[in-house]
Amino acid sequence: MAAIADVYPSRVNGKETLSPRLAPVVYGRVQPKVPHSLSQQELDTFERQGFLVMNDYMPEMVAPLKREITRLRDDMAGHEELYTEPDSDELRTIFKPFAYSDLIDRFSRDPRILNKVRQILGSDAYLMQSRVNIKPAFKGKSFPWHSDFETWHVEDGMPRMRAVTVWLMLTDNTEHNGPLYVIPGSHHHYVSCEGSTGEKNYQQSLKKQMLGVPKPETMETLLDDKGVASVTGKAGTLVFHDCNLMHGSPDNIANDPRSILMFVYNSVENKPVTPFSGLPPRPHYLSNPDQRPLQTVESLWPLAS
Ligand code: 6CS
Ligand code: FE
């Protein structure tokens, strides 16, 4: 049994319900004196819509990160961190790329990212999960509507909503190549889903998620006056995305991939407990056991020794 009360029960075979979020979206409202902080206006936008898009923020990172990821595809071949598309052998996701790439590891601690993350979370943070989503041309498959927090709570034991996902567009994300769809403002509500989590559900859900996917009727209520927005931008655009934002993405039937590098930062004051599903914790590449607070790096490019 989980050591603390489950304030966000889901997949407990009950009826699907919508309830209010029980936690702030922005924990740090005092303007910090560190560089690369978000303005109060940017924080307001993040709080209101649940995501923040910084257009063309890091264009210089795109080519070196893409080179690194091309290398990882070979170096990590056969590793458990690689997932293919549900109905082809095309690579869908590379998990935990920072463990195999010094550049990606350093980039996760870039002050332009980490200072903003700490500001939103109002605390130090650790890297709970990291992945490259490839969304290959023609063959990249959809992600249905879901809140990441729902999965992380049920399957990883993340107790509260105090985590933020940050992702960099590695290719142009357009209306046509399977961009992220979000429901602005949906992060203020929690959807408790039906069903019950089976053992090793992640092996299925990372290819095609079935649990933690709200029914159309619930989505209708959630959408209400909100509507769907697609998150598009040039390669080098950085996106901050609240852990409970309802999102998904369609198939990519275009002839260009929609690839992104994603980091999930969890507050060190929100470390996972026993998963609320009652099942064993998921593997290290989904919920990182290394929960030491991240320190910013001075430079992404260490001098050759
Ligand atoms: O399992 C995870 O951690 C993440 N992946 C998917 C497909 N859904 C939930 C969450 O975003
Ligand atoms: Fe997600």
PDB file of N, CA and C and ligand atoms in Angstrom, residues 92 95 128-129 131 143 146-149 151-152 155-156 202 205-207 209 247 282 286, ligand 1:
ATOM      1  N   ARG A  92      10.614   4.796 -32.605  1.00  0.00           N
ATOM      2  CA  ARG A  92       9.619   5.766 -32.117  1.00  0.00           C
ATOM      3  C   ARG A  92      10.242   6.663 -31.053  1.00  0.00           C
ATOM      4  N   PHE A  95      14.682   6.470 -24.978  1.00  0.00           N
ATOM      5  CA  PHE A  95      14.628   6.943 -23.597  1.00  0.00           C
ATOM      6  C   PHE A  95      16.039   7.120 -23.025  1.00  0.00           C
ATOM      7  N   MET A 128      13.535  13.426 -14.063  1.00  0.00           N
ATOM      8  CA  MET A 128      12.789  12.198 -13.811  1.00  0.00           C
ATOM      9  C   MET A 128      12.732  11.291 -15.043  1.00  0.00           C
ATOM     10  N   GLN A 129      12.601  11.908 -16.200  1.00  0.00           N
ATOM     11  CA  GLN A 129      12.525  11.120 -17.441  1.00  0.00           C
ATOM     12  C   GLN A 129      13.064  11.970 -18.580  1.00  0.00           C
ATOM     13  N   ARG A 131      13.600  11.745 -23.083  1.00  0.00           N
ATOM     14  CA  ARG A 131      13.377  10.929 -24.276  1.00  0.00           C
ATOM     15  C   ARG A 131      13.544  11.757 -25.545  1.00  0.00           C
ATOM     16  N   PHE A 143      -0.295   9.796 -30.561  1.00  0.00           N
ATOM     17  CA  PHE A 143      -0.425   9.626 -29.107  1.00  0.00           C
ATOM     18  C   PHE A 143      -1.845  10.092 -28.772  1.00  0.00           C
ATOM     19  N   HIS A 146      -4.044  12.389 -23.302  1.00  0.00           N
ATOM     20  CA  HIS A 146      -3.669  11.934 -21.954  1.00  0.00           C
ATOM     21  C   HIS A 146      -3.030  13.075 -21.173  1.00  0.00           C
ATOM     22  N   SER A 147      -3.013  12.906 -19.855  1.00  0.00           N
ATOM     23  CA  SER A 147      -2.213  13.760 -18.974  1.00  0.00           C
ATOM     24  C   SER A 147      -1.036  12.905 -18.534  1.00  0.00           C
ATOM     25  N   ASP A 148       0.185  13.406 -18.705  1.00  0.00           N
ATOM     26  CA  ASP A 148       1.358  12.645 -18.251  1.00  0.00           C
ATOM     27  C   ASP A 148       1.266  12.360 -16.751  1.00  0.00           C
ATOM     28  N   PHE A 149       0.785  13.369 -16.006  1.00  0.00           N
ATOM     29  CA  PHE A 149       0.744  13.205 -14.548  1.00  0.00           C
ATOM     30  C   PHE A 149      -0.081  11.984 -14.150  1.00  0.00           C
ATOM     31  N   THR A 151      -0.369   9.122 -15.590  1.00  0.00           N
ATOM     32  CA  THR A 151       0.494   7.931 -15.675  1.00  0.00           C
ATOM     33  C   THR A 151       1.566   7.973 -14.584  1.00  0.00           C
ATOM     34  N   TRP A 152       2.196   9.119 -14.422  1.00  0.00           N
ATOM     35  CA  TRP A 152       3.312   9.185 -13.452  1.00  0.00           C
ATOM     36  C   TRP A 152       2.814   8.963 -12.020  1.00  0.00           C
ATOM     37  N   GLU A 155       1.510   4.966 -12.095  1.00  0.00           N
ATOM     38  CA  GLU A 155       2.520   3.937 -12.399  1.00  0.00           C
ATOM     39  C   GLU A 155       3.879   4.204 -11.768  1.00  0.00           C
ATOM     40  N   ASP A 156       4.158   5.477 -11.440  1.00  0.00           N
ATOM     41  CA  ASP A 156       5.473   5.799 -10.859  1.00  0.00           C
ATOM     42  C   ASP A 156       5.378   6.306  -9.412  1.00  0.00           C
ATOM     43  N   TYR A 202       3.623  -0.403 -19.308  1.00  0.00           N
ATOM     44  CA  TYR A 202       4.416   0.536 -20.120  1.00  0.00           C
ATOM     45  C   TYR A 202       4.852  -0.075 -21.451  1.00  0.00           C
ATOM     46  N   SER A 205       1.901   0.792 -23.407  1.00  0.00           N
ATOM     47  CA  SER A 205       1.497   2.203 -23.455  1.00  0.00           C
ATOM     48  C   SER A 205       2.510   3.071 -24.194  1.00  0.00           C
ATOM     49  N   LEU A 206       3.773   2.682 -24.206  1.00  0.00           N
ATOM     50  CA  LEU A 206       4.772   3.515 -24.872  1.00  0.00           C
ATOM     51  C   LEU A 206       4.710   3.368 -26.393  1.00  0.00           C
ATOM     52  N   LYS A 207       4.014   2.336 -26.841  1.00  0.00           N
ATOM     53  CA  LYS A 207       3.785   2.179 -28.283  1.00  0.00           C
ATOM     54  C   LYS A 207       2.401   2.700 -28.645  1.00  0.00           C
ATOM     55  N   GLN A 209      -0.867   3.978 -26.174  1.00  0.00           N
ATOM     56  CA  GLN A 209      -1.435   4.105 -24.826  1.00  0.00           C
ATOM     57  C   GLN A 209      -2.925   3.767 -24.853  1.00  0.00           C
ATOM     58  N   HIS A 247      -2.951  16.434 -23.498  1.00  0.00           N
ATOM     59  CA  HIS A 247      -2.305  16.572 -24.804  1.00  0.00           C
ATOM     60  C   HIS A 247      -2.295  15.245 -25.552  1.00  0.00           C
ATOM     61  N   ARG A 282       8.297   1.415 -12.255  1.00  0.00           N
ATOM     62  CA  ARG A 282       8.703   1.183 -13.646  1.00  0.00           C
ATOM     63  C   ARG A 282      10.233   1.280 -13.760  1.00  0.00           C
ATOM     64  N   LEU A 286      12.271   5.229 -17.217  1.00  0.00           N
ATOM     65  CA  LEU A 286      10.990   5.944 -17.175  1.00  0.00           C
ATOM     66  C   LEU A 286      10.865   6.791 -15.924  1.00  0.00           C
TER      67      LEU A 286
HETATM   68  O1  6CS B   1       4.679   6.664 -19.826  1.00  0.00           O
HETATM   69  C1  6CS B   1       5.088   7.816 -19.729  1.00  0.00           C
HETATM   70  O2  6CS B   1       5.821   8.165 -18.808  1.00  0.00           O
HETATM   71  C2  6CS B   1       4.649   8.825 -20.745  1.00  0.00           C
HETATM   72  N1  6CS B   1       4.356   8.220 -22.007  1.00  0.00           N
HETATM   73  C3  6CS B   1       3.171   8.060 -22.507  1.00  0.00           C
HETATM   74  C4  6CS B   1       2.959   7.472 -23.851  1.00  0.00           C
HETATM   75  N2  6CS B   1       2.084   8.448 -21.830  1.00  0.00           N
HETATM   76  C5  6CS B   1       2.188   8.915 -20.466  1.00  0.00           C
HETATM   77  C6  6CS B   1       3.462   9.635 -20.292  1.00  0.00           C
HETATM   78  O3  6CS B   1       3.415  10.772 -21.133  1.00  0.00           O
END
